[in-house]
mmCIF file of N, CA and C in Angstrom:
data_model
loop_
_atom_site.group_PDB
_atom_site.id
_atom_site.type_symbol
_atom_site.label_atom_id
_atom_site.label_comp_id
_atom_site.label_asym_id
_atom_site.label_seq_id
_atom_site.Cartn_x
_atom_site.Cartn_y
_atom_site.Cartn_z
ATOM 1 N N UNK A 1226 -1.198 -6.032 -16.937
ATOM 2 C CA UNK A 1226 -0.358 -6.219 -15.771
ATOM 3 C C UNK A 1226 1.089 -5.893 -16.110
ATOM 4 N N UNK A 1227 1.537 -6.310 -17.282
ATOM 5 C CA UNK A 1227 2.919 -6.053 -17.691
ATOM 6 C C UNK A 1227 3.182 -4.549 -17.780
ATOM 7 N N UNK A 1228 2.218 -3.794 -18.294
ATOM 8 C CA UNK A 1228 2.379 -2.342 -18.403
ATOM 9 C C UNK A 1228 2.482 -1.714 -17.024
ATOM 10 N N UNK A 1229 1.650 -2.150 -16.106
ATOM 11 C CA UNK A 1229 1.692 -1.637 -14.740
ATOM 12 C C UNK A 1229 3.048 -1.936 -14.099
ATOM 13 N N UNK A 1230 3.500 -3.177 -14.197
ATOM 14 C CA UNK A 1230 4.784 -3.539 -13.598
ATOM 15 C C UNK A 1230 5.940 -2.784 -14.245
ATOM 16 N N UNK A 1231 5.889 -2.583 -15.560
ATOM 17 C CA UNK A 1231 6.921 -1.788 -16.228
ATOM 18 C C UNK A 1231 6.966 -0.379 -15.667
ATOM 19 N N UNK A 1232 5.787 0.205 -15.453
ATOM 20 C CA UNK A 1232 5.708 1.560 -14.888
ATOM 21 C C UNK A 1232 6.311 1.599 -13.486
ATOM 22 N N UNK A 1233 5.946 0.642 -12.645
ATOM 23 C CA UNK A 1233 6.453 0.613 -11.265
ATOM 24 C C UNK A 1233 7.967 0.382 -11.254
ATOM 25 N N UNK A 1234 8.445 -0.511 -12.082
ATOM 26 C CA UNK A 1234 9.888 -0.789 -12.130
ATOM 27 C C UNK A 1234 10.653 0.442 -12.605
ATOM 28 N N UNK A 1235 10.152 1.117 -13.619
ATOM 29 C CA UNK A 1235 10.794 2.343 -14.104
ATOM 30 C C UNK A 1235 10.824 3.394 -13.004
ATOM 31 N N UNK A 1236 9.715 3.565 -12.293
ATOM 32 C CA UNK A 1236 9.652 4.527 -11.191
ATOM 33 C C UNK A 1236 10.597 4.125 -10.063
ATOM 34 N N UNK A 1237 10.685 2.826 -9.777
ATOM 35 C CA UNK A 1237 11.583 2.353 -8.719
ATOM 36 C C UNK A 1237 13.037 2.660 -9.062
ATOM 37 N N UNK A 1238 13.392 2.482 -10.307
ATOM 38 C CA UNK A 1238 14.768 2.788 -10.740
ATOM 39 C C UNK A 1238 15.086 4.271 -10.574
ATOM 40 N N UNK A 1239 14.065 5.114 -10.662
ATOM 41 C CA UNK A 1239 14.241 6.556 -10.490
ATOM 42 C C UNK A 1239 14.120 6.978 -9.022
ATOM 43 N N UNK A 1240 13.878 6.025 -8.121
ATOM 44 C CA UNK A 1240 13.712 6.338 -6.704
ATOM 45 C C UNK A 1240 12.320 6.807 -6.335
ATOM 46 N N UNK A 1241 11.375 6.610 -7.243
ATOM 47 C CA UNK A 1241 10.014 7.088 -7.029
ATOM 48 C C UNK A 1241 9.015 5.978 -6.743
ATOM 49 N N UNK A 1242 9.497 4.775 -6.471
ATOM 50 C CA UNK A 1242 8.609 3.647 -6.184
ATOM 51 C C UNK A 1242 9.438 2.530 -5.560
ATOM 52 N N UNK A 1243 8.716 1.557 -5.013
ATOM 53 C CA UNK A 1243 9.337 0.329 -4.535
ATOM 54 C C UNK A 1243 8.385 -0.811 -4.856
ATOM 55 N N UNK A 1244 8.951 -1.943 -5.228
ATOM 56 C CA UNK A 1244 8.177 -3.124 -5.578
ATOM 57 C C UNK A 1244 8.772 -4.299 -4.821
ATOM 58 N N UNK A 1245 7.925 -5.069 -4.168
ATOM 59 C CA UNK A 1245 8.363 -6.257 -3.426
ATOM 60 C C UNK A 1245 7.484 -7.435 -3.809
ATOM 61 N N UNK A 1246 8.095 -8.607 -3.868
ATOM 62 C CA UNK A 1246 7.361 -9.836 -4.162
ATOM 63 C C UNK A 1246 7.729 -10.878 -3.116
ATOM 64 N N UNK A 1247 6.795 -11.772 -2.838
ATOM 65 C CA UNK A 1247 7.026 -12.863 -1.888
ATOM 66 C C UNK A 1247 6.781 -14.178 -2.614
ATOM 67 N N UNK A 1248 7.679 -15.107 -2.369
ATOM 68 C CA UNK A 1248 7.599 -16.417 -3.015
ATOM 69 C C UNK A 1248 7.568 -17.525 -1.975
ATOM 70 N N UNK A 1249 6.882 -18.599 -2.320
ATOM 71 C CA UNK A 1249 6.953 -19.851 -1.584
ATOM 72 C C UNK A 1249 7.554 -20.835 -2.572
ATOM 73 N N UNK A 1250 8.832 -21.122 -2.397
ATOM 74 C CA UNK A 1250 9.544 -21.875 -3.426
ATOM 75 C C UNK A 1250 9.642 -21.017 -4.663
ATOM 76 N N UNK A 1251 9.161 -21.525 -5.783
ATOM 77 C CA UNK A 1251 9.188 -20.736 -7.017
ATOM 78 C C UNK A 1251 7.817 -20.152 -7.351
ATOM 79 N N UNK A 1252 6.891 -20.212 -6.402
ATOM 80 C CA UNK A 1252 5.516 -19.728 -6.611
ATOM 81 C C UNK A 1252 5.329 -18.349 -5.992
ATOM 82 N N UNK A 1253 4.888 -17.384 -6.812
ATOM 83 C CA UNK A 1253 4.590 -16.038 -6.332
ATOM 84 C C UNK A 1253 3.357 -16.100 -5.441
ATOM 85 N N UNK A 1254 3.482 -15.637 -4.177
ATOM 86 C CA UNK A 1254 2.351 -15.667 -3.247
ATOM 87 C C UNK A 1254 1.958 -14.281 -2.745
ATOM 88 N N UNK A 1255 2.751 -13.270 -3.080
ATOM 89 C CA UNK A 1255 2.413 -11.928 -2.645
ATOM 90 C C UNK A 1255 3.156 -10.884 -3.445
ATOM 91 N N UNK A 1256 2.544 -9.697 -3.521
ATOM 92 C CA UNK A 1256 3.121 -8.595 -4.277
ATOM 93 C C UNK A 1256 2.645 -7.290 -3.660
ATOM 94 N N UNK A 1257 3.532 -6.329 -3.593
ATOM 95 C CA UNK A 1257 3.146 -5.015 -3.099
ATOM 96 C C UNK A 1257 4.034 -3.951 -3.693
ATOM 97 N N UNK A 1258 3.489 -2.742 -3.776
ATOM 98 C CA UNK A 1258 4.299 -1.617 -4.257
ATOM 99 C C UNK A 1258 3.736 -0.296 -3.770
ATOM 100 N N UNK A 1259 4.623 0.692 -3.694
ATOM 101 C CA UNK A 1259 4.215 2.076 -3.460
ATOM 102 C C UNK A 1259 4.833 2.928 -4.551
ATOM 103 N N UNK A 1260 4.180 4.063 -4.820
ATOM 104 C CA UNK A 1260 4.721 5.039 -5.757
ATOM 105 C C UNK A 1260 4.630 6.428 -5.141
ATOM 106 N N UNK A 1261 5.644 7.218 -5.452
ATOM 107 C CA UNK A 1261 5.696 8.597 -4.978
ATOM 108 C C UNK A 1261 4.605 9.396 -5.697
ATOM 109 N N UNK A 1262 4.001 10.337 -4.986
ATOM 110 C CA UNK A 1262 3.004 11.206 -5.599
ATOM 111 C C UNK A 1262 3.663 12.069 -6.672
ATOM 112 N N UNK A 1263 2.941 12.311 -7.763
ATOM 113 C CA UNK A 1263 3.484 13.049 -8.897
ATOM 114 C C UNK A 1263 3.478 14.559 -8.749
ATOM 115 N N UNK A 1264 2.508 15.105 -8.019
ATOM 116 C CA UNK A 1264 2.443 16.562 -7.865
ATOM 117 C C UNK A 1264 3.693 17.083 -7.167
ATOM 118 N N UNK A 1265 4.264 18.160 -7.648
ATOM 119 C CA UNK A 1265 5.478 18.697 -7.014
ATOM 120 C C UNK A 1265 5.315 18.968 -5.516
ATOM 121 N N UNK A 1266 4.168 19.439 -5.104
ATOM 122 C CA UNK A 1266 3.951 19.749 -3.685
ATOM 123 C C UNK A 1266 3.726 18.504 -2.836
ATOM 124 N N UNK A 1267 3.518 17.351 -3.484
ATOM 125 C CA UNK A 1267 3.277 16.097 -2.767
ATOM 126 C C UNK A 1267 4.438 15.121 -2.892
ATOM 127 N N UNK A 1268 5.521 15.529 -3.552
ATOM 128 C CA UNK A 1268 6.647 14.631 -3.839
ATOM 129 C C UNK A 1268 7.299 14.002 -2.612
ATOM 130 N N UNK A 1269 7.232 14.626 -1.437
ATOM 131 C CA UNK A 1269 7.831 13.956 -0.278
ATOM 132 C C UNK A 1269 7.045 12.726 0.195
ATOM 133 N N UNK A 1270 5.889 12.482 -0.405
ATOM 134 C CA UNK A 1270 4.985 11.453 0.077
ATOM 135 C C UNK A 1270 4.750 10.379 -0.990
ATOM 136 N N UNK A 1271 4.242 9.226 -0.548
ATOM 137 C CA UNK A 1271 3.971 8.124 -1.475
ATOM 138 C C UNK A 1271 2.708 7.388 -1.044
ATOM 139 N N UNK A 1272 2.155 6.634 -1.982
ATOM 140 C CA UNK A 1272 0.948 5.860 -1.725
ATOM 141 C C UNK A 1272 1.245 4.377 -1.902
ATOM 142 N N UNK A 1273 0.935 3.604 -0.883
ATOM 143 C CA UNK A 1273 1.021 2.147 -0.960
ATOM 144 C C UNK A 1273 -0.195 1.711 -1.780
ATOM 145 N N UNK A 1274 0.031 1.484 -3.058
ATOM 146 C CA UNK A 1274 -1.075 1.286 -3.986
ATOM 147 C C UNK A 1274 -1.615 -0.130 -3.993
ATOM 148 N N UNK A 1275 -0.759 -1.096 -3.716
ATOM 149 C CA UNK A 1275 -1.225 -2.479 -3.771
ATOM 150 C C UNK A 1275 -0.421 -3.334 -2.808
ATOM 151 N N UNK A 1276 -1.129 -4.163 -2.081
ATOM 152 C CA UNK A 1276 -0.531 -5.219 -1.269
ATOM 153 C C UNK A 1276 -1.495 -6.386 -1.386
ATOM 154 N N UNK A 1277 -1.070 -7.425 -2.065
ATOM 155 C CA UNK A 1277 -1.942 -8.570 -2.319
ATOM 156 C C UNK A 1277 -1.219 -9.857 -1.963
ATOM 157 N N UNK A 1278 -1.940 -10.748 -1.297
ATOM 158 C CA UNK A 1278 -1.383 -12.040 -0.890
ATOM 159 C C UNK A 1278 -2.353 -13.125 -1.325
ATOM 160 N N UNK A 1279 -1.819 -14.170 -1.930
ATOM 161 C CA UNK A 1279 -2.609 -15.321 -2.342
ATOM 162 C C UNK A 1279 -3.353 -15.869 -1.126
ATOM 163 N N UNK A 1280 -4.607 -16.230 -1.298
ATOM 164 C CA UNK A 1280 -5.424 -16.746 -0.191
ATOM 165 C C UNK A 1280 -4.763 -17.939 0.494
ATOM 166 N N UNK A 1281 -4.038 -18.758 -0.268
ATOM 167 C CA UNK A 1281 -3.371 -19.925 0.317
ATOM 168 C C UNK A 1281 -2.246 -19.522 1.270
ATOM 169 N N UNK A 1282 -1.770 -18.279 1.177
ATOM 170 C CA UNK A 1282 -0.680 -17.808 2.036
ATOM 171 C C UNK A 1282 -1.169 -16.904 3.162
ATOM 172 N N UNK A 1283 -2.488 -16.718 3.272
ATOM 173 C CA UNK A 1283 -3.021 -15.894 4.365
ATOM 174 C C UNK A 1283 -2.676 -16.515 5.709
ATOM 175 N N UNK A 1284 -2.379 -15.660 6.681
ATOM 176 C CA UNK A 1284 -2.094 -16.127 8.029
ATOM 177 C C UNK A 1284 -0.664 -16.602 8.235
ATOM 178 N N UNK A 1285 0.174 -16.475 7.221
ATOM 179 C CA UNK A 1285 1.562 -16.939 7.324
ATOM 180 C C UNK A 1285 2.552 -15.791 7.528
ATOM 181 N N UNK A 1286 2.051 -14.564 7.620
ATOM 182 C CA UNK A 1286 2.936 -13.412 7.812
ATOM 183 C C UNK A 1286 3.459 -12.811 6.525
ATOM 184 N N UNK A 1287 2.957 -13.282 5.399
ATOM 185 C CA UNK A 1287 3.427 -12.790 4.103
ATOM 186 C C UNK A 1287 3.094 -11.315 3.917
ATOM 187 N N UNK A 1288 1.865 -10.935 4.194
ATOM 188 C CA UNK A 1288 1.454 -9.540 4.056
ATOM 189 C C UNK A 1288 2.236 -8.629 4.982
ATOM 190 N N UNK A 1289 2.440 -9.072 6.210
ATOM 191 C CA UNK A 1289 3.205 -8.280 7.188
ATOM 192 C C UNK A 1289 4.647 -8.095 6.706
ATOM 193 N N UNK A 1290 5.263 -9.164 6.208
ATOM 194 C CA UNK A 1290 6.645 -9.080 5.726
ATOM 195 C C UNK A 1290 6.754 -8.130 4.531
ATOM 196 N N UNK A 1291 5.805 -8.244 3.603
ATOM 197 C CA UNK A 1291 5.809 -7.342 2.450
ATOM 198 C C UNK A 1291 5.630 -5.887 2.891
ATOM 199 N N UNK A 1292 4.653 -5.650 3.781
ATOM 200 C CA UNK A 1292 4.386 -4.285 4.239
ATOM 201 C C UNK A 1292 5.601 -3.708 4.959
ATOM 202 N N UNK A 1293 6.222 -4.487 5.826
ATOM 203 C CA UNK A 1293 7.417 -4.003 6.536
ATOM 204 C C UNK A 1293 8.537 -3.663 5.569
ATOM 205 N N UNK A 1294 8.737 -4.505 4.559
ATOM 206 C CA UNK A 1294 9.787 -4.240 3.569
ATOM 207 C C UNK A 1294 9.485 -2.963 2.788
ATOM 208 N N UNK A 1295 8.230 -2.773 2.416
ATOM 209 C CA UNK A 1295 7.848 -1.573 1.678
ATOM 210 C C UNK A 1295 7.976 -0.318 2.533
ATOM 211 N N UNK A 1296 7.643 -0.429 3.815
ATOM 212 C CA UNK A 1296 7.822 0.707 4.729
ATOM 213 C C UNK A 1296 9.301 1.039 4.860
ATOM 214 N N UNK A 1297 10.138 0.024 4.998
ATOM 215 C CA UNK A 1297 11.591 0.249 5.089
ATOM 216 C C UNK A 1297 12.109 0.898 3.809
ATOM 217 N N UNK A 1298 11.616 0.456 2.658
ATOM 218 C CA UNK A 1298 12.010 1.068 1.385
ATOM 219 C C UNK A 1298 11.602 2.539 1.340
ATOM 220 N N UNK A 1299 10.405 2.835 1.855
ATOM 221 C CA UNK A 1299 9.925 4.213 1.861
ATOM 222 C C UNK A 1299 10.807 5.091 2.751
ATOM 223 N N UNK A 1300 11.148 4.591 3.918
ATOM 224 C CA UNK A 1300 12.044 5.346 4.813
ATOM 225 C C UNK A 1300 13.375 5.625 4.116
ATOM 226 N N UNK A 1301 13.931 4.605 3.495
ATOM 227 C CA UNK A 1301 15.225 4.727 2.814
ATOM 228 C C UNK A 1301 15.146 5.752 1.673
ATOM 229 N N UNK A 1302 13.985 5.824 1.018
ATOM 230 C CA UNK A 1302 13.786 6.759 -0.096
ATOM 231 C C UNK A 1302 13.460 8.170 0.389
ATOM 232 N N UNK A 1303 13.365 8.359 1.702
ATOM 233 C CA UNK A 1303 13.067 9.687 2.234
ATOM 234 C C UNK A 1303 11.600 10.074 2.202
ATOM 235 N N UNK A 1304 10.725 9.094 2.070
ATOM 236 C CA UNK A 1304 9.284 9.364 2.074
ATOM 237 C C UNK A 1304 8.899 9.851 3.470
ATOM 238 N N UNK A 1305 8.129 10.929 3.521
ATOM 239 C CA UNK A 1305 7.696 11.486 4.810
ATOM 240 C C UNK A 1305 6.395 10.873 5.295
ATOM 241 N N UNK A 1306 5.424 10.729 4.398
ATOM 242 C CA UNK A 1306 4.129 10.150 4.769
ATOM 243 C C UNK A 1306 3.766 9.116 3.709
ATOM 244 N N UNK A 1307 3.460 7.915 4.181
ATOM 245 C CA UNK A 1307 3.027 6.830 3.310
ATOM 246 C C UNK A 1307 1.525 6.656 3.523
ATOM 247 N N UNK A 1308 0.764 6.756 2.451
ATOM 248 C CA UNK A 1308 -0.688 6.633 2.545
ATOM 249 C C UNK A 1308 -1.140 5.340 1.882
ATOM 250 N N UNK A 1309 -2.378 4.971 2.158
ATOM 251 C CA UNK A 1309 -3.002 3.835 1.489
ATOM 252 C C UNK A 1309 -4.496 3.955 1.651
ATOM 253 N N UNK A 1310 -5.217 3.168 0.865
ATOM 254 C CA UNK A 1310 -6.653 3.039 1.104
ATOM 255 C C UNK A 1310 -7.007 1.571 1.032
ATOM 256 N N UNK A 1311 -8.029 1.211 1.785
ATOM 257 C CA UNK A 1311 -8.491 -0.171 1.835
ATOM 258 C C UNK A 1311 -10.010 -0.168 1.888
ATOM 259 N N UNK A 1312 -10.581 -1.253 1.433
ATOM 260 C CA UNK A 1312 -12.032 -1.385 1.496
ATOM 261 C C UNK A 1312 -12.449 -1.602 2.938
ATOM 262 N N UNK A 1313 -13.503 -0.945 3.355
ATOM 263 C CA UNK A 1313 -13.943 -0.959 4.741
ATOM 264 C C UNK A 1313 -14.274 -2.315 5.314
ATOM 265 N N UNK A 1314 -14.626 -3.277 4.477
ATOM 266 C CA UNK A 1314 -14.950 -4.608 4.992
ATOM 267 C C UNK A 1314 -13.725 -5.521 5.046
ATOM 268 N N UNK A 1315 -12.551 -5.014 4.675
ATOM 269 C CA UNK A 1315 -11.334 -5.821 4.700
ATOM 270 C C UNK A 1315 -10.674 -5.693 6.073
ATOM 271 N N UNK A 1316 -11.323 -6.291 7.057
ATOM 272 C CA UNK A 1316 -10.898 -6.149 8.454
ATOM 273 C C UNK A 1316 -9.478 -6.650 8.683
ATOM 274 N N UNK A 1317 -9.093 -7.727 8.032
ATOM 275 C CA UNK A 1317 -7.749 -8.268 8.209
ATOM 276 C C UNK A 1317 -6.684 -7.285 7.759
ATOM 277 N N UNK A 1318 -6.881 -6.686 6.605
ATOM 278 C CA UNK A 1318 -5.920 -5.699 6.104
ATOM 279 C C UNK A 1318 -5.876 -4.469 7.005
ATOM 280 N N UNK A 1319 -7.041 -3.998 7.421
ATOM 281 C CA UNK A 1319 -7.081 -2.816 8.290
ATOM 282 C C UNK A 1319 -6.368 -3.086 9.612
ATOM 283 N N UNK A 1320 -6.563 -4.275 10.185
ATOM 284 C CA UNK A 1320 -5.853 -4.634 11.424
ATOM 285 C C UNK A 1320 -4.342 -4.685 11.192
ATOM 286 N N UNK A 1321 -3.932 -5.262 10.071
ATOM 287 C CA UNK A 1321 -2.504 -5.334 9.749
ATOM 288 C C UNK A 1321 -1.911 -3.937 9.672
ATOM 289 N N UNK A 1322 -2.534 -3.052 8.913
ATOM 290 C CA UNK A 1322 -1.992 -1.707 8.745
ATOM 291 C C UNK A 1322 -1.954 -0.960 10.077
ATOM 292 N N UNK A 1323 -2.988 -1.089 10.868
ATOM 293 C CA UNK A 1323 -3.002 -0.423 12.175
ATOM 294 C C UNK A 1323 -1.895 -0.974 13.074
ATOM 295 N N UNK A 1324 -1.639 -2.276 13.008
ATOM 296 C CA UNK A 1324 -0.587 -2.873 13.837
ATOM 297 C C UNK A 1324 0.803 -2.388 13.413
ATOM 298 N N UNK A 1325 0.914 -1.896 12.192
ATOM 299 C CA UNK A 1325 2.185 -1.377 11.683
ATOM 300 C C UNK A 1325 2.310 0.136 11.895
ATOM 301 N N UNK A 1326 1.297 0.734 12.531
ATOM 302 C CA UNK A 1326 1.373 2.151 12.864
ATOM 303 C C UNK A 1326 0.549 3.075 11.984
ATOM 304 N N UNK A 1327 -0.144 2.547 10.987
ATOM 305 C CA UNK A 1327 -1.004 3.385 10.152
ATOM 306 C C UNK A 1327 -2.206 3.849 10.970
ATOM 307 N N UNK A 1328 -2.660 5.060 10.703
ATOM 308 C CA UNK A 1328 -3.853 5.591 11.355
ATOM 309 C C UNK A 1328 -4.847 6.056 10.286
ATOM 310 N N UNK A 1329 -6.109 5.928 10.613
ATOM 311 C CA UNK A 1329 -7.159 6.359 9.693
ATOM 312 C C UNK A 1329 -7.237 7.884 9.695
ATOM 313 N N UNK A 1330 -7.274 8.465 8.503
ATOM 314 C CA UNK A 1330 -7.427 9.917 8.406
ATOM 315 C C UNK A 1330 -8.670 10.310 7.619
ATOM 316 N N UNK A 1331 -9.404 9.323 7.149
ATOM 317 C CA UNK A 1331 -10.632 9.632 6.435
ATOM 318 C C UNK A 1331 -11.351 8.371 5.998
ATOM 319 N N UNK A 1332 -12.610 8.575 5.656
ATOM 320 C CA UNK A 1332 -13.448 7.448 5.224
ATOM 321 C C UNK A 1332 -14.492 8.008 4.273
ATOM 322 N N UNK A 1333 -14.639 7.351 3.128
ATOM 323 C CA UNK A 1333 -15.668 7.717 2.166
ATOM 324 C C UNK A 1333 -16.744 6.640 2.205
ATOM 325 N N UNK A 1334 -17.882 6.925 2.843
ATOM 326 C CA UNK A 1334 -18.933 5.915 2.994
ATOM 327 C C UNK A 1334 -19.502 5.472 1.640
ATOM 328 N N UNK A 1335 -19.636 4.160 1.474
ATOM 329 C CA UNK A 1335 -20.259 3.600 0.286
ATOM 330 C C UNK A 1335 -19.559 3.943 -1.023
ATOM 331 N N UNK A 1336 -18.290 4.238 -0.986
ATOM 332 C CA UNK A 1336 -17.548 4.717 -2.159
ATOM 333 C C UNK A 1336 -17.173 3.603 -3.130
ATOM 334 N N UNK A 1337 -16.901 2.416 -2.612
ATOM 335 C CA UNK A 1337 -16.452 1.292 -3.444
ATOM 336 C C UNK A 1337 -17.670 0.484 -3.876
ATOM 337 N N UNK A 1338 -17.845 0.352 -5.194
ATOM 338 C CA UNK A 1338 -18.988 -0.376 -5.739
ATOM 339 C C UNK A 1338 -18.529 -1.718 -6.288
ATOM 340 N N UNK A 1339 -19.129 -2.784 -5.747
ATOM 341 C CA UNK A 1339 -18.890 -4.132 -6.258
ATOM 342 C C UNK A 1339 -20.267 -4.684 -6.598
ATOM 343 N N UNK A 1340 -20.610 -4.597 -7.860
ATOM 344 C CA UNK A 1340 -21.968 -4.950 -8.258
ATOM 345 C C UNK A 1340 -22.945 -4.015 -7.556
ATOM 346 N N UNK A 1341 -23.911 -4.597 -6.881
ATOM 347 C CA UNK A 1341 -24.900 -3.806 -6.151
ATOM 348 C C UNK A 1341 -24.426 -3.418 -4.748
ATOM 349 N N UNK A 1342 -23.365 -4.041 -4.285
ATOM 350 C CA UNK A 1342 -22.873 -3.775 -2.930
ATOM 351 C C UNK A 1342 -21.995 -2.527 -2.905
ATOM 352 N N UNK A 1343 -22.005 -1.856 -1.753
ATOM 353 C CA UNK A 1343 -21.195 -0.658 -1.543
ATOM 354 C C UNK A 1343 -20.406 -0.817 -0.250
ATOM 355 N N UNK A 1344 -19.158 -0.371 -0.294
ATOM 356 C CA UNK A 1344 -18.257 -0.468 0.856
ATOM 357 C C UNK A 1344 -17.567 0.873 1.066
ATOM 358 N N UNK A 1345 -17.217 1.135 2.308
ATOM 359 C CA UNK A 1345 -16.460 2.345 2.612
ATOM 360 C C UNK A 1345 -15.052 2.226 2.031
ATOM 361 N N UNK A 1346 -14.499 3.363 1.656
ATOM 362 C CA UNK A 1346 -13.084 3.452 1.301
ATOM 363 C C UNK A 1346 -12.411 4.082 2.515
ATOM 364 N N UNK A 1347 -11.497 3.333 3.144
ATOM 365 C CA UNK A 1347 -10.829 3.788 4.360
ATOM 366 C C UNK A 1347 -9.437 4.299 3.984
ATOM 367 N N UNK A 1348 -9.153 5.533 4.353
ATOM 368 C CA UNK A 1348 -7.874 6.174 4.049
ATOM 369 C C UNK A 1348 -6.998 6.136 5.292
ATOM 370 N N UNK A 1349 -5.769 5.628 5.125
ATOM 371 C CA UNK A 1349 -4.845 5.532 6.247
ATOM 372 C C UNK A 1349 -3.501 6.147 5.874
ATOM 373 N N UNK A 1350 -2.736 6.514 6.906
ATOM 374 C CA UNK A 1350 -1.423 7.116 6.694
ATOM 375 C C UNK A 1350 -0.462 6.674 7.772
ATOM 376 N N UNK A 1351 0.813 6.669 7.388
ATOM 377 C CA UNK A 1351 1.894 6.370 8.316
ATOM 378 C C UNK A 1351 2.898 7.498 8.186
ATOM 379 N N UNK A 1352 3.084 8.244 9.284
ATOM 380 C CA UNK A 1352 4.022 9.371 9.292
ATOM 381 C C UNK A 1352 5.412 8.829 9.547
ATOM 382 N N UNK A 1353 6.259 8.836 8.526
ATOM 383 C CA UNK A 1353 7.617 8.296 8.626
ATOM 384 C C UNK A 1353 8.612 9.331 9.138
ATOM 385 N N UNK A 1354 8.130 10.542 9.425
ATOM 386 C CA UNK A 1354 9.008 11.555 10.017
ATOM 387 C C UNK A 1354 9.246 11.265 11.490
ATOM 388 N N UNK A 1355 8.390 10.385 12.050
ATOM 389 C CA UNK A 1355 8.563 9.974 13.447
ATOM 390 C C UNK A 1355 9.652 8.919 13.510
ATOM 391 N N UNK A 1356 10.518 8.970 14.533
ATOM 392 C CA UNK A 1356 11.574 7.956 14.619
ATOM 393 C C UNK A 1356 11.022 6.562 14.903
#
């Protein structure tokens, strides 16, 4: 985890990522980040790689606040399209992203393997070139 956070922080300092955390008092209850795509032809775009909220903080608006902050960071960084993927059975996350303007652009059926279970990988995007 420390290596991942070091990578994201280094990228954020270079303008190629954003990292946000949510606290309840001194307790970390949520974390999210996006990173700019590495390919030269994809550099105007970024991927929202992680948005996680402690189960005890579900339903309190923590995920929405983190996502809005990350979207604002992406706009400020000049990101044109912000992408993400979510597991197909994560209805709450999919509803949240759709309510923030993300649209589905693809789906890989049965792509995510959790033991014997298989779930769709849902690909979504938010076009930040729109006002």
